[in-house]
């Protein structure tokens, strides 16, 4: 028997009180400590970014031949993490997976915050971020236009669209809850602030009618984005000739990796949140179980991607490809990262075959952290290892990051956590109106079953 | 402005039943306010399905068309350069931005559609000040009745609503036209 998706039968008022009430309660000591730590790392990020911008990206470890290093690794890693949020909120909505209801808003917020981190990197990597608008077609006096036959403007378009659509989808879902917060606000100031963001929502049935339709359409629109954004990102590599990049497996391989790392991040965030706010009846073991299963499935697709990459390297008969996969990655400089990648991405998810692991928060949490490390390592392997062993041995070099690289990476993790902590306090992180709807559906089904039983 | 009454109900099913009864009485100008979407209430009110999808489709197609035209204009017409031997007008390379901008335009249209068609973003709201109406976003289901029938008198309407199971009946505040 599977675990239920909602334990007990709280009334609408109780559900609203508990799920919206998180915004009125003062943060505990644990929250303040977490806020201080992530705030400190955010400051570190600001310092490193300022140093990079004022001095130039020479302060990073990038060099020739490894011209793409931490900047692009972090970009791909963060944007990949975002994908699970969209997967949960859009694809699972279309498939009427009702267990998505209590974690979708949290996952969507994760998407937004992850994409914000990701967007920092291409900007910084430009070296002169104040010219970032050159990426967009604007009427310039020099009459030079962006070259849309290159994968990089595709990336700009894909990421901007992804962020905007995710934001609209998330905000649309929030509006009814913002209205409930406005109506229940304890102070006048909060009433005004939430009231402004609620856009005058009053639950009119004709509004709901358009709202439901629009929500479904946005889910349908976000669904192809889950597949397309990381496919476009992978094209940045796949259309290059570098050994280890020039492969048609890249788009599906990247998409699977993205959802894989994203579900790991969802688990990383959901498990502590659930424990701190004692929401075990709303986010049940069933949710963790399902997330773990999806992590396992996408992990197997990633494993298939690895196998195909190695097979094609051999099957192509190309010397540089074989050198890349059978010598440089397992035995070359930085090979530890390659083995960490295999350990974290191939071995760790296999634990999820066990039901005990899938319902043990502690083990899941540990595994999800390892998977995040593994997926970061995968991007390191693809980017750095491919570039440091290109076609000409005379071009071979070893890569090492600088303290600024490490500072920016840890700084974005801090900034991400900071945004997430603020979100937990300021907005209802579980969609209260959707939970009420779910409760009604469950109650109806329960009633029908009881009737059938008696009749 | 016509006289109006606001009635509070305990459940969506109760509200839908009341709407059906009132419509049978001949009331036509009814509106419901609910904390969650209740399809049963929408059906009882006789609302047609939203036509937003057509607008969104048109918006998305316009966005995609504009994006394709812009790409053609930029790299095939205004500034053609040879990249890897590809022709200046190269549809395959234009597809991705066309698709992305189509999705973007469609999503923006859908969102704007809810704001416009759902009548949000109003500075003055003619039901919000009703006594006890805060419960409409929590767990109560409200009905707005316009007493615009010639024989409509408030006393009878109040009794009728109470008979249909309304927990309370209030007069919404007058809003200056």
Tab-separated table of N, CA and C in Angstrom, chain A residues 102-178:
chain	number	residue	atom	x	y	z
A	102	UNK	N	1.685	19.613	-3.173
A	102	UNK	CA	2.281	20.225	-1.991
A	102	UNK	C	3.738	20.608	-2.203
A	103	UNK	N	4.358	20.195	-3.298
A	103	UNK	CA	5.760	20.605	-3.468
A	103	UNK	C	5.964	21.473	-4.698
A	104	UNK	N	4.905	21.760	-5.468
A	104	UNK	CA	5.171	22.452	-6.732
A	104	UNK	C	5.635	23.891	-6.544
A	105	UNK	N	5.052	24.605	-5.585
A	105	UNK	CA	5.454	26.006	-5.462
A	105	UNK	C	6.893	26.129	-4.989
A	106	UNK	N	7.232	25.247	-4.051
A	106	UNK	CA	8.598	25.235	-3.547
A	106	UNK	C	9.575	24.918	-4.686
A	107	UNK	N	9.197	23.956	-5.515
A	107	UNK	CA	10.077	23.560	-6.614
A	107	UNK	C	10.179	24.676	-7.658
A	108	UNK	N	9.064	25.382	-7.897
A	108	UNK	CA	9.115	26.478	-8.864
A	108	UNK	C	9.983	27.615	-8.356
A	109	UNK	N	9.876	27.892	-7.049
A	109	UNK	CA	10.727	28.935	-6.475
A	109	UNK	C	12.185	28.538	-6.653
A	110	UNK	N	12.473	27.252	-6.422
A	110	UNK	CA	13.833	26.752	-6.618
A	110	UNK	C	14.290	27.018	-8.047
A	111	UNK	N	13.401	26.773	-9.015
A	111	UNK	CA	13.726	27.028	-10.420
A	111	UNK	C	14.129	28.476	-10.634
A	112	UNK	N	13.297	29.379	-10.141
A	112	UNK	CA	13.570	30.798	-10.360
A	112	UNK	C	14.912	31.201	-9.754
A	113	UNK	N	15.131	30.758	-8.506
A	113	UNK	CA	16.355	31.172	-7.834
A	113	UNK	C	17.573	30.540	-8.499
A	114	UNK	N	17.422	29.316	-8.987
A	114	UNK	CA	18.550	28.656	-9.660
A	114	UNK	C	18.852	29.361	-10.982
A	115	UNK	N	17.808	29.762	-11.711
A	115	UNK	CA	18.051	30.433	-12.995
A	115	UNK	C	18.710	31.791	-12.764
A	116	UNK	N	18.360	32.446	-11.648
A	116	UNK	CA	19.020	33.728	-11.337
A	116	UNK	C	20.528	33.508	-11.160
A	117	UNK	N	20.889	32.449	-10.428
A	117	UNK	CA	22.326	32.156	-10.266
A	117	UNK	C	22.960	31.867	-11.623
A	118	UNK	N	22.261	31.053	-12.407
A	118	UNK	CA	22.812	30.656	-13.703
A	118	UNK	C	23.052	31.879	-14.576
A	119	UNK	N	22.099	32.810	-14.569
A	119	UNK	CA	22.195	33.959	-15.468
A	119	UNK	C	23.397	34.849	-15.150
A	120	UNK	N	23.859	34.783	-13.896
A	120	UNK	CA	25.029	35.587	-13.512
A	120	UNK	C	26.258	35.226	-14.340
A	121	UNK	N	26.402	33.928	-14.640
A	121	UNK	CA	27.678	33.457	-15.179
A	121	UNK	C	27.962	33.895	-16.612
A	122	UNK	N	27.001	33.724	-17.524
A	122	UNK	CA	27.287	34.230	-18.872
A	122	UNK	C	27.565	35.731	-18.841
A	123	UNK	N	26.868	36.448	-17.979
A	123	UNK	CA	27.081	37.894	-17.879
A	123	UNK	C	28.515	38.201	-17.459
A	124	UNK	N	28.961	37.526	-16.398
A	124	UNK	CA	30.316	37.772	-15.907
A	124	UNK	C	31.346	37.307	-16.925
A	125	UNK	N	31.013	36.195	-17.585
A	125	UNK	CA	31.972	35.606	-18.514
A	125	UNK	C	32.195	36.490	-19.728
A	126	UNK	N	31.269	37.423	-19.960
A	126	UNK	CA	31.472	38.364	-21.062
A	126	UNK	C	32.728	39.208	-20.823
A	127	UNK	N	33.112	39.313	-19.552
A	127	UNK	CA	34.268	40.148	-19.250
A	127	UNK	C	33.866	41.597	-19.086
A	128	UNK	N	33.034	42.075	-19.986
A	128	UNK	CA	32.541	43.442	-19.864
A	128	UNK	C	31.010	43.380	-19.809
A	129	UNK	N	30.482	43.022	-18.621
A	129	UNK	CA	29.043	42.761	-18.526
A	129	UNK	C	28.189	43.964	-18.897
A	130	UNK	N	28.782	45.172	-18.845
A	130	UNK	CA	27.963	46.336	-19.179
A	130	UNK	C	27.620	46.379	-20.670
A	131	UNK	N	28.224	45.479	-21.450
A	131	UNK	CA	27.848	45.403	-22.861
A	131	UNK	C	26.906	44.225	-23.133
A	132	UNK	N	26.314	43.682	-22.060
A	132	UNK	CA	25.473	42.484	-22.230
A	132	UNK	C	24.346	42.722	-23.220
A	133	UNK	N	23.909	43.963	-23.334
A	133	UNK	CA	22.780	44.225	-24.237
A	133	UNK	C	23.162	44.012	-25.695
A	134	UNK	N	24.436	43.835	-25.984
A	134	UNK	CA	24.849	43.543	-27.354
A	134	UNK	C	24.288	42.204	-27.840
A	135	UNK	N	23.922	41.342	-26.855
A	135	UNK	CA	23.367	40.040	-27.224
A	135	UNK	C	21.999	40.187	-27.877
A	136	UNK	N	21.331	41.288	-27.584
A	136	UNK	CA	19.978	41.455	-28.087
A	136	UNK	C	19.986	42.395	-29.289
A	137	UNK	N	19.077	42.163	-30.217
A	137	UNK	CA	19.056	43.032	-31.391
A	137	UNK	C	18.517	44.408	-31.008
A	138	UNK	N	19.375	45.388	-30.956
A	138	UNK	CA	18.906	46.744	-30.699
A	138	UNK	C	19.455	47.589	-31.840
A	139	UNK	N	18.767	48.633	-32.220
A	139	UNK	CA	19.227	49.432	-33.361
A	139	UNK	C	20.502	50.186	-33.010
A	140	UNK	N	21.626	49.653	-33.443
A	140	UNK	CA	22.897	50.289	-33.092
A	140	UNK	C	23.377	51.134	-34.272
A	141	UNK	N	24.106	52.166	-33.948
A	141	UNK	CA	24.607	53.050	-34.998
A	141	UNK	C	25.562	52.335	-35.941
A	142	UNK	N	26.272	51.320	-35.389
A	142	UNK	CA	27.260	50.621	-36.224
A	142	UNK	C	26.604	49.616	-37.155
A	143	UNK	N	25.305	49.423	-36.965
A	143	UNK	CA	24.552	48.493	-37.799
A	143	UNK	C	25.117	47.078	-37.773
A	144	UNK	N	25.611	46.684	-36.621
A	144	UNK	CA	26.060	45.300	-36.442
A	144	UNK	C	24.973	44.592	-35.651
A	145	UNK	N	24.595	43.393	-36.112
A	145	UNK	CA	23.491	42.702	-35.458
A	145	UNK	C	23.967	41.377	-34.870
A	146	UNK	N	23.246	40.850	-33.861
A	146	UNK	CA	23.628	39.540	-33.319
A	146	UNK	C	23.565	38.477	-34.417
A	147	UNK	N	24.478	37.529	-34.333
A	147	UNK	CA	24.527	36.473	-35.339
A	147	UNK	C	23.685	35.283	-34.859
A	148	UNK	N	22.441	35.174	-35.354
A	148	UNK	CA	21.543	34.149	-34.809
A	148	UNK	C	21.817	32.762	-35.370
A	149	UNK	N	22.849	32.627	-36.188
A	149	UNK	CA	23.202	31.272	-36.630
A	149	UNK	C	24.197	30.624	-35.661
A	150	UNK	N	24.517	31.328	-34.574
A	150	UNK	CA	25.386	30.764	-33.548
A	150	UNK	C	24.530	30.298	-32.375
A	151	UNK	N	25.037	29.309	-31.624
A	151	UNK	CA	24.231	28.753	-30.524
A	151	UNK	C	24.120	29.719	-29.357
A	152	UNK	N	24.982	30.703	-29.261
A	152	UNK	CA	24.970	31.544	-28.060
A	152	UNK	C	23.753	32.472	-27.987
A	153	UNK	N	23.349	33.123	-29.098
A	153	UNK	CA	22.084	33.863	-29.021
A	153	UNK	C	20.877	32.952	-28.770
A	154	UNK	N	20.957	31.704	-29.209
A	154	UNK	CA	19.868	30.762	-28.894
A	154	UNK	C	19.757	30.634	-27.389
A	155	UNK	N	20.912	30.526	-26.756
A	155	UNK	CA	20.971	30.380	-25.319
A	155	UNK	C	20.337	31.575	-24.632
A	156	UNK	N	20.691	32.770	-25.104
A	156	UNK	CA	20.136	33.984	-24.502
A	156	UNK	C	18.617	33.955	-24.610
A	157	UNK	N	18.102	33.574	-25.797
A	157	UNK	CA	16.651	33.533	-25.996
A	157	UNK	C	16.032	32.459	-25.104
A	158	UNK	N	16.653	31.272	-25.058
A	158	UNK	CA	16.074	30.156	-24.295
A	158	UNK	C	16.025	30.476	-22.809
A	159	UNK	N	17.108	31.041	-22.293
A	159	UNK	CA	17.158	31.285	-20.852
A	159	UNK	C	16.213	32.419	-20.459
A	160	UNK	N	16.154	33.464	-21.265
A	160	UNK	CA	15.228	34.571	-20.940
A	160	UNK	C	13.788	34.061	-20.966
A	161	UNK	N	13.450	33.292	-21.994
A	161	UNK	CA	12.087	32.758	-22.075
A	161	UNK	C	11.792	31.865	-20.886
A	162	UNK	N	12.745	31.008	-20.562
A	162	UNK	CA	12.561	30.066	-19.466
A	162	UNK	C	12.292	30.804	-18.168
A	163	UNK	N	13.101	31.820	-17.895
A	163	UNK	CA	12.934	32.565	-16.656
A	163	UNK	C	11.577	33.269	-16.637
A	164	UNK	N	11.229	33.919	-17.739
A	164	UNK	CA	9.981	34.686	-17.762
A	164	UNK	C	8.775	33.768	-17.611
A	165	UNK	N	8.765	32.661	-18.351
A	165	UNK	CA	7.613	31.764	-18.273
A	165	UNK	C	7.513	31.151	-16.869
A	166	UNK	N	8.657	30.762	-16.305
A	166	UNK	CA	8.629	30.195	-14.949
A	166	UNK	C	8.085	31.214	-13.964
A	167	UNK	N	8.505	32.468	-14.121
A	167	UNK	CA	8.059	33.512	-13.205
A	167	UNK	C	6.550	33.728	-13.326
A	168	UNK	N	6.044	33.780	-14.550
A	168	UNK	CA	4.613	33.996	-14.760
A	168	UNK	C	3.801	32.847	-14.177
A	169	UNK	N	4.270	31.637	-14.412
A	169	UNK	CA	3.586	30.437	-13.953
A	169	UNK	C	3.514	30.428	-12.425
A	170	UNK	N	4.627	30.742	-11.819
A	170	UNK	CA	4.743	30.758	-10.359
A	170	UNK	C	3.852	31.849	-9.781
A	171	UNK	N	3.903	33.024	-10.390
A	171	UNK	CA	3.146	34.159	-9.877
A	171	UNK	C	1.649	33.925	-10.040
A	172	UNK	N	1.262	33.366	-11.177
A	172	UNK	CA	-0.156	33.092	-11.408
A	172	UNK	C	-0.677	32.148	-10.325
A	173	UNK	N	0.115	31.116	-10.003
A	173	UNK	CA	-0.296	30.186	-8.956
A	173	UNK	C	-0.381	30.857	-7.594
A	174	UNK	N	0.420	31.906	-7.394
A	174	UNK	CA	0.475	32.570	-6.095
A	174	UNK	C	-0.696	33.506	-5.850
A	175	UNK	N	-1.305	34.047	-6.924
A	175	UNK	CA	-2.258	35.147	-6.747
A	175	UNK	C	-3.390	34.826	-5.752
A	176	UNK	N	-4.085	33.661	-5.885
A	176	UNK	CA	-5.149	33.398	-4.906
A	176	UNK	C	-4.635	33.328	-3.471
A	177	UNK	N	-3.427	32.808	-3.286
A	177	UNK	CA	-2.875	32.740	-1.933
A	177	UNK	C	-2.482	34.120	-1.432
A	178	UNK	N	-2.011	34.970	-2.335
A	178	UNK	CA	-1.685	36.334	-1.930
A	178	UNK	C	-2.943	37.054	-1.465
